[in-house]
XYZ file of C-alpha atoms in Angstrom:
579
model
C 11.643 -11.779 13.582
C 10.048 -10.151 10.318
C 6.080 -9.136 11.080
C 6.636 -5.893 8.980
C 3.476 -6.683 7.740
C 2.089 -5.419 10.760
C 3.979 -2.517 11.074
C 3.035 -1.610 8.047
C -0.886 -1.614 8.655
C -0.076 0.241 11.799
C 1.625 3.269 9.647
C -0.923 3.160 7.028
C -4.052 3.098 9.120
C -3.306 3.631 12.810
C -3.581 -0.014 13.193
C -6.788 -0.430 11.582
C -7.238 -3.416 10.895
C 4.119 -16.383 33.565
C 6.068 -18.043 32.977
C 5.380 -21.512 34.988
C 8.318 -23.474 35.837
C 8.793 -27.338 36.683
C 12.504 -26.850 37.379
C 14.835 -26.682 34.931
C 14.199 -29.298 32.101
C 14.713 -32.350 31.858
C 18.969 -32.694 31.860
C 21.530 -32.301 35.054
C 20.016 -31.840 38.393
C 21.702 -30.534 41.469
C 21.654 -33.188 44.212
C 18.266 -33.891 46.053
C 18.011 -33.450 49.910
C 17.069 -35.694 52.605
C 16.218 -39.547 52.748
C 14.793 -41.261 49.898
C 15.527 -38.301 47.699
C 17.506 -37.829 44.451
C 21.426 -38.593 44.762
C 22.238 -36.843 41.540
C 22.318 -40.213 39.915
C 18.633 -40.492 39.604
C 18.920 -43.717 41.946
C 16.558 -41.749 44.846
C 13.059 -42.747 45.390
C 11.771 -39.059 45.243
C 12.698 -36.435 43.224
C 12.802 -32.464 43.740
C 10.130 -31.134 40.874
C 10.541 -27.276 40.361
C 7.644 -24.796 38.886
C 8.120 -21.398 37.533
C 4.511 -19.873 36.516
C 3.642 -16.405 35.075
C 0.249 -15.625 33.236
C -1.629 -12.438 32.226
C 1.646 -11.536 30.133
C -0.184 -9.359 27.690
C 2.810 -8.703 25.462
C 4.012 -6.351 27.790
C 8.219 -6.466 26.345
C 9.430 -3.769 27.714
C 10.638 -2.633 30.692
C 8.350 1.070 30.896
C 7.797 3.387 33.925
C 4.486 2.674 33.999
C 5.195 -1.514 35.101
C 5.709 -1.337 38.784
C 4.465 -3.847 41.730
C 4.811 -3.606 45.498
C 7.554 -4.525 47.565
C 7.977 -4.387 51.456
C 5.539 -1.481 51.073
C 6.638 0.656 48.350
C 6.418 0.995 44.367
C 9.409 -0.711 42.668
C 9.848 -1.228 39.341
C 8.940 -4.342 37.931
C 8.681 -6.547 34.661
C 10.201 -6.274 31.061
C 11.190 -9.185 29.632
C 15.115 -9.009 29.840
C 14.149 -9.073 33.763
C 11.879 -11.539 33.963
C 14.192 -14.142 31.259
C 16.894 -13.583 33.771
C 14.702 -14.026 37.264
C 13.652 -17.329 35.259
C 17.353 -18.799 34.606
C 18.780 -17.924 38.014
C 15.714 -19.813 39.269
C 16.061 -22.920 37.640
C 20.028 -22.514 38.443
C 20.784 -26.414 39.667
C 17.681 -27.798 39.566
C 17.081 -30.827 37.249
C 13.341 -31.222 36.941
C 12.228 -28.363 36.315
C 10.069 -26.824 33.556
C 8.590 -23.379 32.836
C 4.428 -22.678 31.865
C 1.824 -20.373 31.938
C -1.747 -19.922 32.762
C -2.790 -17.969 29.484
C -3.524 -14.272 28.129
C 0.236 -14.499 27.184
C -0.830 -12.002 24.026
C -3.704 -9.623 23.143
C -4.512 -6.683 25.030
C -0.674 -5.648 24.184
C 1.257 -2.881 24.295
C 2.097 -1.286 20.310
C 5.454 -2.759 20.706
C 4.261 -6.140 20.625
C 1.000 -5.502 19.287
C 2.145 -3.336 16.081
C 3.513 -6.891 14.942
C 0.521 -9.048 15.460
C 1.988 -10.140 18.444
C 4.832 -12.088 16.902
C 7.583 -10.247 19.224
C 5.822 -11.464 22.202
C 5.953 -15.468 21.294
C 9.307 -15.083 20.380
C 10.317 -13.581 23.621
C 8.141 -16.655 25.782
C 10.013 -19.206 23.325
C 13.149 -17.614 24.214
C 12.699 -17.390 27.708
C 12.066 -21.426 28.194
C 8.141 -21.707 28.192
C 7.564 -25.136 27.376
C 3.121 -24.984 27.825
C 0.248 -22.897 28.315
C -3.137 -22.880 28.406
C -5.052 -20.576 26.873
C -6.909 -17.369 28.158
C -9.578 -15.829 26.759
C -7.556 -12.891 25.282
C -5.689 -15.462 23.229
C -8.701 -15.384 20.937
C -8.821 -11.512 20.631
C -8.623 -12.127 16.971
C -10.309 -15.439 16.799
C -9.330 -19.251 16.242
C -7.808 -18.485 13.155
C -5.164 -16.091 14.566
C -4.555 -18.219 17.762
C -3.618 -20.648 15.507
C -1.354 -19.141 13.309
C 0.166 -18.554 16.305
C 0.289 -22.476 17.492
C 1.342 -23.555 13.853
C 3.648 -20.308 12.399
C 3.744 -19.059 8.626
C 5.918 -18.542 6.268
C 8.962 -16.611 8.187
C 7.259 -17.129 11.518
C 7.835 -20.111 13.271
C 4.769 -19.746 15.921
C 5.160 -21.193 19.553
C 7.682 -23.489 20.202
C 5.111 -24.374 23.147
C 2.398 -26.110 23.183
C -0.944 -23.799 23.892
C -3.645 -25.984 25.715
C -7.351 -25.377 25.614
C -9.248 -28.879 26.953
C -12.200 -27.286 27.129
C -12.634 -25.474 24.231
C -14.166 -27.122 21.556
C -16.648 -27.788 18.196
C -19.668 -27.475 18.949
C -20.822 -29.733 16.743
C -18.259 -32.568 17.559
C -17.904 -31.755 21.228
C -14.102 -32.288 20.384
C -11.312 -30.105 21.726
C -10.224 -27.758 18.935
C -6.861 -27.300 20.742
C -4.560 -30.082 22.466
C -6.160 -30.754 25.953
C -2.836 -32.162 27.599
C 0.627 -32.014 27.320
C 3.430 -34.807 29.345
C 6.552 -33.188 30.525
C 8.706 -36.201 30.366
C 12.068 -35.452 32.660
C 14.674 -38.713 32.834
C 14.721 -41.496 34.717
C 11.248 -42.101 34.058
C 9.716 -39.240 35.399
C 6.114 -37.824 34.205
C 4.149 -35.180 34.580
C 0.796 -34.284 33.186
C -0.410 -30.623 32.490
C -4.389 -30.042 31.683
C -4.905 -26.039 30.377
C -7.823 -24.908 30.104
C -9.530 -20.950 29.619
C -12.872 -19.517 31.553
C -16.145 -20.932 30.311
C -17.407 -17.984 30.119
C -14.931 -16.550 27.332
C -17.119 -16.936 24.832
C -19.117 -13.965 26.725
C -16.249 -11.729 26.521
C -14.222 -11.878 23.361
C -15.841 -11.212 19.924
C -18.540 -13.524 18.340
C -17.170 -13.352 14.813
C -13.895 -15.123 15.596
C -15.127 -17.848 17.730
C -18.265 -19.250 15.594
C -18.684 -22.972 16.131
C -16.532 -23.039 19.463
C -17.883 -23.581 22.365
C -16.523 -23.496 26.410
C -16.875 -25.906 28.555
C -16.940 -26.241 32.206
C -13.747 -26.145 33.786
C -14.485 -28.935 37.296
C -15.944 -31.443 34.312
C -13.241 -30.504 31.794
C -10.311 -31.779 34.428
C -12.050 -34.700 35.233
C -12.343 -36.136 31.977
C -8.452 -35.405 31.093
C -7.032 -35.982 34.334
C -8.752 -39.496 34.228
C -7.287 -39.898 30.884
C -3.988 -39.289 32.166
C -4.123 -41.310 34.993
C -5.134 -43.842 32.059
C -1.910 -43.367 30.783
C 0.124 -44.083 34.053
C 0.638 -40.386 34.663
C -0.410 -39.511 38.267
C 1.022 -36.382 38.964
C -1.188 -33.837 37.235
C -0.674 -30.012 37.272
C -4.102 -27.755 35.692
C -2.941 -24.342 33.956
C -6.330 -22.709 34.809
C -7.187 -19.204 33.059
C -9.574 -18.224 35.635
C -8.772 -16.870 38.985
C -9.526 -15.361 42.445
C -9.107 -12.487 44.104
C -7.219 -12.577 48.035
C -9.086 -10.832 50.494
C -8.227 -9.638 54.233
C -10.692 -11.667 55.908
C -9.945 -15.697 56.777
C -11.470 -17.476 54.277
C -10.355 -20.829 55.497
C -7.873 -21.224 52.586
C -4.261 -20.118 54.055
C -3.147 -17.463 51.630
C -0.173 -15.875 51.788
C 0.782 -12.285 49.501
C 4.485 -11.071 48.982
C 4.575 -9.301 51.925
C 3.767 -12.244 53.859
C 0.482 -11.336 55.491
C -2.174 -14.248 55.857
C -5.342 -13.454 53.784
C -8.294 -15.384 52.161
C -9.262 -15.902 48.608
C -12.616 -15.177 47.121
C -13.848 -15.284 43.299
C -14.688 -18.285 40.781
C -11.764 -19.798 41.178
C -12.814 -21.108 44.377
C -15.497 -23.131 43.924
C -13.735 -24.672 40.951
C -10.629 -25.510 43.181
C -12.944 -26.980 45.142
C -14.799 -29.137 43.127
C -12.055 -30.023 40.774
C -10.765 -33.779 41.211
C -8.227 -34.561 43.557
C -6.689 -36.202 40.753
C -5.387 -32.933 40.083
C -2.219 -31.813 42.454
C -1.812 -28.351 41.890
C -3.600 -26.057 40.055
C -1.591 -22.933 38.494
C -4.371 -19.880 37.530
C -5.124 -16.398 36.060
C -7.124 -13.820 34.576
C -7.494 -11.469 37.817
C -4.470 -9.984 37.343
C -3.744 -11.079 41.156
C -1.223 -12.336 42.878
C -1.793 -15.280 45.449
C -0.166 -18.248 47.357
C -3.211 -20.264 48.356
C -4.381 -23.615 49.647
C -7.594 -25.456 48.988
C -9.057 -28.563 50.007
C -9.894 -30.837 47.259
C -12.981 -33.054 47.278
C -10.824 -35.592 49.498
C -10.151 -32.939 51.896
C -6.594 -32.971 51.071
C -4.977 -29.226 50.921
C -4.421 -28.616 46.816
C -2.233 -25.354 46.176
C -3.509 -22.553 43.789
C -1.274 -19.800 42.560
C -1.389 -16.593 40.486
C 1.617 -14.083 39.626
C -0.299 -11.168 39.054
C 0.179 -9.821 35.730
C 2.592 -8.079 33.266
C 5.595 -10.315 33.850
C 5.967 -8.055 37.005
C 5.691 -11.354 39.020
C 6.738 -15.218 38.753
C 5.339 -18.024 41.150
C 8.120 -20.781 42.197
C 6.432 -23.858 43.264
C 8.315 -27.032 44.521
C 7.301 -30.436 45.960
C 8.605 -34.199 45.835
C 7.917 -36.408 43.223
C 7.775 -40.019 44.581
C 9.117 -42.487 41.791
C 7.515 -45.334 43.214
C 3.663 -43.990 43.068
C 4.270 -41.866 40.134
C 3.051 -38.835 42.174
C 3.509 -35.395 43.625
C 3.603 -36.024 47.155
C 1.233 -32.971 48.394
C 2.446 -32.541 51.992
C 5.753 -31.770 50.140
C 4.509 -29.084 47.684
C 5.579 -25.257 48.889
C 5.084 -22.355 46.669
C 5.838 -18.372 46.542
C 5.940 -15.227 44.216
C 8.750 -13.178 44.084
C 8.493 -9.555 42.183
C 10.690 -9.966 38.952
C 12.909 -6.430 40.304
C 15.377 -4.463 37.810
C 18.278 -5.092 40.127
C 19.832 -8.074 38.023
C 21.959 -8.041 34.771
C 18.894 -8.086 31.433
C 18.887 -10.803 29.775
C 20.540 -10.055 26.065
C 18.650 -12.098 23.822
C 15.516 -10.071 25.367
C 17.174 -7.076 24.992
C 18.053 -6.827 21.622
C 14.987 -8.380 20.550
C 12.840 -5.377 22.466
C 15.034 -2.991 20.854
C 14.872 -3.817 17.393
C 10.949 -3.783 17.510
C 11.614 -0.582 18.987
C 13.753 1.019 16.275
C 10.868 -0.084 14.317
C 7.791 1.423 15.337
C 10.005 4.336 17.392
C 8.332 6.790 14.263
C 4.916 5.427 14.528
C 4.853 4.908 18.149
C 6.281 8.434 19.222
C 4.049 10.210 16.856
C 2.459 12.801 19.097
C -1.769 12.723 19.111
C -2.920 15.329 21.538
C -1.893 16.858 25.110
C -3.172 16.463 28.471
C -3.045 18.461 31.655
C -2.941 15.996 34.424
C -3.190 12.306 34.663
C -5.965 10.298 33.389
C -6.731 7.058 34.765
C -8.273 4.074 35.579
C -10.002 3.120 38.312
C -8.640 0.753 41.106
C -10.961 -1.906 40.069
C -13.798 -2.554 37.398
C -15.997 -2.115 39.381
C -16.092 2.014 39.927
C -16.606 5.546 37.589
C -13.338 6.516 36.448
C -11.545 9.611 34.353
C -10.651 7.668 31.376
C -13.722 5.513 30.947
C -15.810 9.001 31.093
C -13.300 10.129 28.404
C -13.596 7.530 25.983
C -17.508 7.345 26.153
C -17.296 11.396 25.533
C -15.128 10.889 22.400
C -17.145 8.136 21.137
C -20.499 9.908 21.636
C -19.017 13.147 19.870
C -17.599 11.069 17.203
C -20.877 9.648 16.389
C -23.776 11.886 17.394
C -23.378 13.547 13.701
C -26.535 11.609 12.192
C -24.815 10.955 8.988
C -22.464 8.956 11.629
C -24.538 7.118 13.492
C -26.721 10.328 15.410
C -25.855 9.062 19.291
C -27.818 10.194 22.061
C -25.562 8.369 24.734
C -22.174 6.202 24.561
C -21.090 3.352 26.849
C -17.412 1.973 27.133
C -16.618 -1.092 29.380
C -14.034 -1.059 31.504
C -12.006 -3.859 30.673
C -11.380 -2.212 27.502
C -9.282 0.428 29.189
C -5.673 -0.917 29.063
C -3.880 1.448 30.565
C -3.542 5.005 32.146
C -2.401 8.247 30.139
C 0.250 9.655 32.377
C 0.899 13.534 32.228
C 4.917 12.826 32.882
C 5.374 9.887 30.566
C 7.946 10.585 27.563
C 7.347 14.533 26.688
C 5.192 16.039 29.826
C 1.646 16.301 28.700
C 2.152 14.889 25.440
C 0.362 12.012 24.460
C 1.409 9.791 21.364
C 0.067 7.219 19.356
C 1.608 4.186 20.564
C 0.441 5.421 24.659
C -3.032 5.490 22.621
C -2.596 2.526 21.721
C -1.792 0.773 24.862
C -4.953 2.224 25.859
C -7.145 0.971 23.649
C -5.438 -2.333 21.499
C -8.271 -3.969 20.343
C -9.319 -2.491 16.995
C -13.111 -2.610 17.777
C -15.428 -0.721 15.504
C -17.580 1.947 16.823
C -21.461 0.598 16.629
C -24.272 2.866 16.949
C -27.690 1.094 17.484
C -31.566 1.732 18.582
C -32.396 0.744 22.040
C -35.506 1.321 24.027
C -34.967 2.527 27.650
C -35.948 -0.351 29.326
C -33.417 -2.206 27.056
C -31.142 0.366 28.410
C -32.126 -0.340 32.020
C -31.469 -3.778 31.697
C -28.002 -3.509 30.135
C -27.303 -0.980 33.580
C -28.508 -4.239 35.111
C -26.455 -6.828 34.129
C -23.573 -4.945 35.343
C -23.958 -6.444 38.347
C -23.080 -10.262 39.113
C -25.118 -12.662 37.578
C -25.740 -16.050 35.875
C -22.843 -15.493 33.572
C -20.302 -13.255 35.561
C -19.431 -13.420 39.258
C -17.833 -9.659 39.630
C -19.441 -6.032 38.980
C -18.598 -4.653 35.769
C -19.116 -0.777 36.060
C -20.078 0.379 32.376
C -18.394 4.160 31.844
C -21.282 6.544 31.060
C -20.992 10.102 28.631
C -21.353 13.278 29.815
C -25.203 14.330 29.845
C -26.218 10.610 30.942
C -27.174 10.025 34.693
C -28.417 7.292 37.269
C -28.388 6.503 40.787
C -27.265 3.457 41.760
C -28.274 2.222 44.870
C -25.616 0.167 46.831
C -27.943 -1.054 49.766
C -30.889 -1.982 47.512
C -31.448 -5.793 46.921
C -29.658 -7.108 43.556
C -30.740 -5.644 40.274
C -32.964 -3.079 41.972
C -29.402 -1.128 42.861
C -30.030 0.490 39.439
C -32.536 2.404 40.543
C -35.126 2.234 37.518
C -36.819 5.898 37.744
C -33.214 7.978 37.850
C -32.029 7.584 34.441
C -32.034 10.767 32.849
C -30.320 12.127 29.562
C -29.509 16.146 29.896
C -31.657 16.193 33.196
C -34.647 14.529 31.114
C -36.243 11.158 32.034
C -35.220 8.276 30.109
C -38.471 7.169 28.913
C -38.894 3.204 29.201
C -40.500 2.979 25.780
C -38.310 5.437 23.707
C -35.784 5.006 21.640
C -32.557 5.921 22.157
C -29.319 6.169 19.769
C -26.411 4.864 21.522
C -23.055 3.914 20.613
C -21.008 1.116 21.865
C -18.149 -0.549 20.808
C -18.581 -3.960 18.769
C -17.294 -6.434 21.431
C -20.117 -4.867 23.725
C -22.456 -4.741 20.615
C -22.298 -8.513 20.561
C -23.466 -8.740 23.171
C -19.318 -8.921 24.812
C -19.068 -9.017 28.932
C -22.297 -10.221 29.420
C -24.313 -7.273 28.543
C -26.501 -9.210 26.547
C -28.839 -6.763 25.807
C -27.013 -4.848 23.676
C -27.035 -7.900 21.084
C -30.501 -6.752 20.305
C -30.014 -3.057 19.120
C -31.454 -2.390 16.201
C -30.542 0.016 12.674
C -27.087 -0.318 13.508
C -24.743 1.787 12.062
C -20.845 0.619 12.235
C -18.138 3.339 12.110
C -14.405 4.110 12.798
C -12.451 2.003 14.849
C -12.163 2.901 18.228
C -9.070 4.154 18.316
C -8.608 6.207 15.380
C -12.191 7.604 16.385
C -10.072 8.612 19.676
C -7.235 10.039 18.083
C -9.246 11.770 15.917
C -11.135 13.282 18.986
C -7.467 14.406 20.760
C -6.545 16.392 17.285
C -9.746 18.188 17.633
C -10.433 18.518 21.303
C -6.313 19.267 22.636
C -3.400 21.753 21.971
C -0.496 22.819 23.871
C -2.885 25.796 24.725
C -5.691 23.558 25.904
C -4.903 20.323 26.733
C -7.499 17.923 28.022
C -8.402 17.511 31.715
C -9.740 14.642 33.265
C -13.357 14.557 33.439
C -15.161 15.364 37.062
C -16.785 12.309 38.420
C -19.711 11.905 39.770
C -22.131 10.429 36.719
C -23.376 7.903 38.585
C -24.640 8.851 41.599
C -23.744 5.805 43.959
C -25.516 5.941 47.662
């Protein structure tokens, strides 16, 4: 537990620079039930197999205000890792197959607790807590291979995962080999096996940085499982679990795919994750997924028309899945008539977990100076939006501080500034620590990723087109809703036919037509400036000029733009016009 190094770039220059459980392990089991089951002795035919999954963890340690999740129709709070460690180990009280994994984006996009220390804190806590594999997500790679790896293998005083992080299909592109380990066995006694396949998006080369990723390529996911799970099979494992870091989103409608959500209510699943489910092998007995931040019981037919569960536990630690089915010795396999699943909200009614709680508070005492350092004041709450897919306060803000940070020309001379919305973290709450204060680490946990501000030439139409690909495409199933700065306008037509939404004549910049053959200054940050989220457009700007990192180019905007006197307000909406 000694990343000071981190800390110490934090002080010096702002920062410059889930769980899924099989039961518990692989030693004393409580009794099995019924015929044919486990006596205790390991002399039963089948065998009671326990899952525990989390993904989406994001670093988030501690147990703030701000982590809540819904219960029987109200806010509780929810998450921290002293909470979640001890939902875990009551969980996996008596059961003696069980083991604990994750569907990826266990680190990156963190809060400065974790993320002040590279991240260390966070793999620490997971080792700690009983992970024992987990694919990777596409945040893993927030600071490319290298770091992901350092990660895997540890350095000098730190020892790295004590897990195994999975990533068949990401590989060299010129050796088409995995880069990562594409499998891992969970071998439990008395001979029994099971295989677990992780895998991130394909598309996550589209939405983490270019730099950190040269030479590795992502491959489908349906093709990806078949190749492994056959080689699995090949090695007398049948029972086969994927840790998937894609995912769906439920929806009220039927779908045909028997949902269920905490509250119980039947709904239907929609997203990528469906078709892949689909199409995926039926080789492949469960599949265990992520990266929508959802929550979701589901079941989908495989290609054989047998019913195939698919789970996700939302995000933040707030939420675990618990999956369970029989494991029939004599076939080797998950029997999937058996296999039942649910999530349960990890609440703050149970005793923390002490390990996790001295290990949050030392990183606290840490960075307590840095982190409470106060940056600027607000009058109300600025937030998000529900989804990514809508105008909201804090995306307006950002693309406002940006633009003003940059329109000086000796800084880049913007005209307009765009900030996607995945790159908003979190809110900045009016009540949180000191009312209307806001401090470096909350700026932090809004913006974590240390992306460089990047001010480039592009013509309107290029301009156009980026509006454009905010909308579903070849490369990206949902609507991405780029935040615009103030003086920047467009209608966007909601009943118009696919890219013609963006209705081409409305742009205007301080109530003057964008002109399709001008040029424009604009900034962007430099995950979007490669060409990040599928806006590939913005890969060709031209006479680029790179400046501050985002966040410092924030908190430099608070010290000038807020007081006690005059704090900042959220900005009105209404940029977009939206018909």
């Amino acid at each position: 537990m000694k990343p000071k190094r981190y800390l110490a770039a934090a002080t010096a220059g702002a920062v410059a620079a889930a769980v899924l459980a099989f039961g518990a392990g692989s030693a004393d089991a409580g009794p099995g039930n019924g015929p044919g089951h486990d006596n205790g002795k390991g002399h039963g035919r089948q065998v009671d197999l326990q899952l525990l999954a989390i993904n989406d963890f994001h670093g988030n340690l501690e147990a703030g205000d701000g982590l809540t999740h819904e219960l029987h129709g109200e806010e509780v709070p929810a998450g921290g890792a002293e909470y979640l460690a001890t939902h875990l180990e009551q969980a996996r009280d008596g059961q003696r197959y069980s083991t604990t994994v994750a569907a990826g984006d266990l680190i990156g996009a963190s809060p400065f607790l974790s993320a002040a220390f590279g991240d260390e804190p966070t793999i620490e806590s997971l080792n700690a807590m009983g992970v024992e594999v987990s694919s990777v997500g596409n945040h893993e790679f927030d600071k490319g291979i290298d770091d992901l790896n350092r990660h895997i293998e540890g350095e000098a005083d730190y020892a790295g995962a004590d897990f195994p992080y999975l990533g068949a299909n990401v590989v060299d592109e010129a050796t088409g080999e995995p880069v990562l380990e594409p499998y891992w066995i969970k071998k439990f006694k008395g001979g029994v096996r099971v295989g677990f396949i992780g895998m991130t998006l394909e598309g996550t080369g589209d939405i983490v940085a270019k730099s950190g990723i040269e030479g590795i390529e992502f491959l489908d996911e349906v093709e990806t499982a078949e190749k492994y799970a056959a080689e699995l099979t090949g090695r007398g494992v049948d029972s086969i679990v994927v840790l998937l870091h894609e995912g769906g989103v439920p929806v009220a409608e039927d779908t045909g795919h028997d949902c269920e959500s905490l509250d119980g209510s039947g709904v239907g699943m929609s997203g990528p994750i469906v078709d892949i489910a689909e199409d995926m092998t039926a080789e492949v007995d469960i599949v265990v997924t992520g990266h929508t931040h959802q929550e979701y019981v589901c079941s989908v037919p495989d290609p054989a028309g047998q019913s195939r569960m698919v789970t996700s536990a939302s995000s933040y630690g707030r939420v675990f899945t618990e999956i369970e089915a029989s494991y029939d010795k004599r076939t080797k396999d998950i029997v999937r008539s058996s296999v039942t699943g649910s999530n349960t909200v990890v609440t703050r009614d149970v005793e923390p977990d002490p390990f996790q709680t001295d290990l949050v508070q030392q990183h606290l005492d840490d960075v307590e100076e840095v982190a409470n350092r106060p940056v600027g004041y607000i009058a109300e709450d600025i937030t998000r939006g529900e989804t990514r897919a809508e105008e909201f306060g804090l995306g307006s803000l950002i693309a406002d501080a940006q633009l003003e940070r940059t329109a000086d020309p000796d800084f880049g001379g913007a005209d307009i500034a765009f900030m996607n919305p995945g790159g908003v973290r979190a809110d900045l709450l009016y009540d949180e620590g000191d009312p209307g204060v806001v401090t470096y680490g909350e700026l932090y946990t809004v913006q974590p990723f240390n992306n460089y501000l990047v001010t480039m030439d592009l013509t309107g139409d290029q301009i156009l087109t980026m509006l454009r690909q905010q909308l579903p495409g070849e490369d990206r199933d949902t609507t991405l809703f780029m935040q615009v700065s103030e003086g920047f306008t467009y209608t966007w037509d909601t009943g118009a036919e696919g890219t013609n939404q963006i209705v081409a004549d409305s742009l205007t910049l301080h109530g003057e037509p964008i002109a399709a053959d001008q040029t424009y200054r604009v900034t962007v940050n430099s995950f979007l400036a490669d060409g990040g989220d599928s806006f590939h457009v913005l890969a060709e700007g031209t006479d680029r000029v790179t400046g501050e990192i985002d966040l410092d180019a924030f908190e430099a905007w608070f010290a000038e733009n807020s007081s006690p006197e005059s704090p900042v307000e959220a900005p009105e909406p209404g940029r977009v016009n939206v018909i």
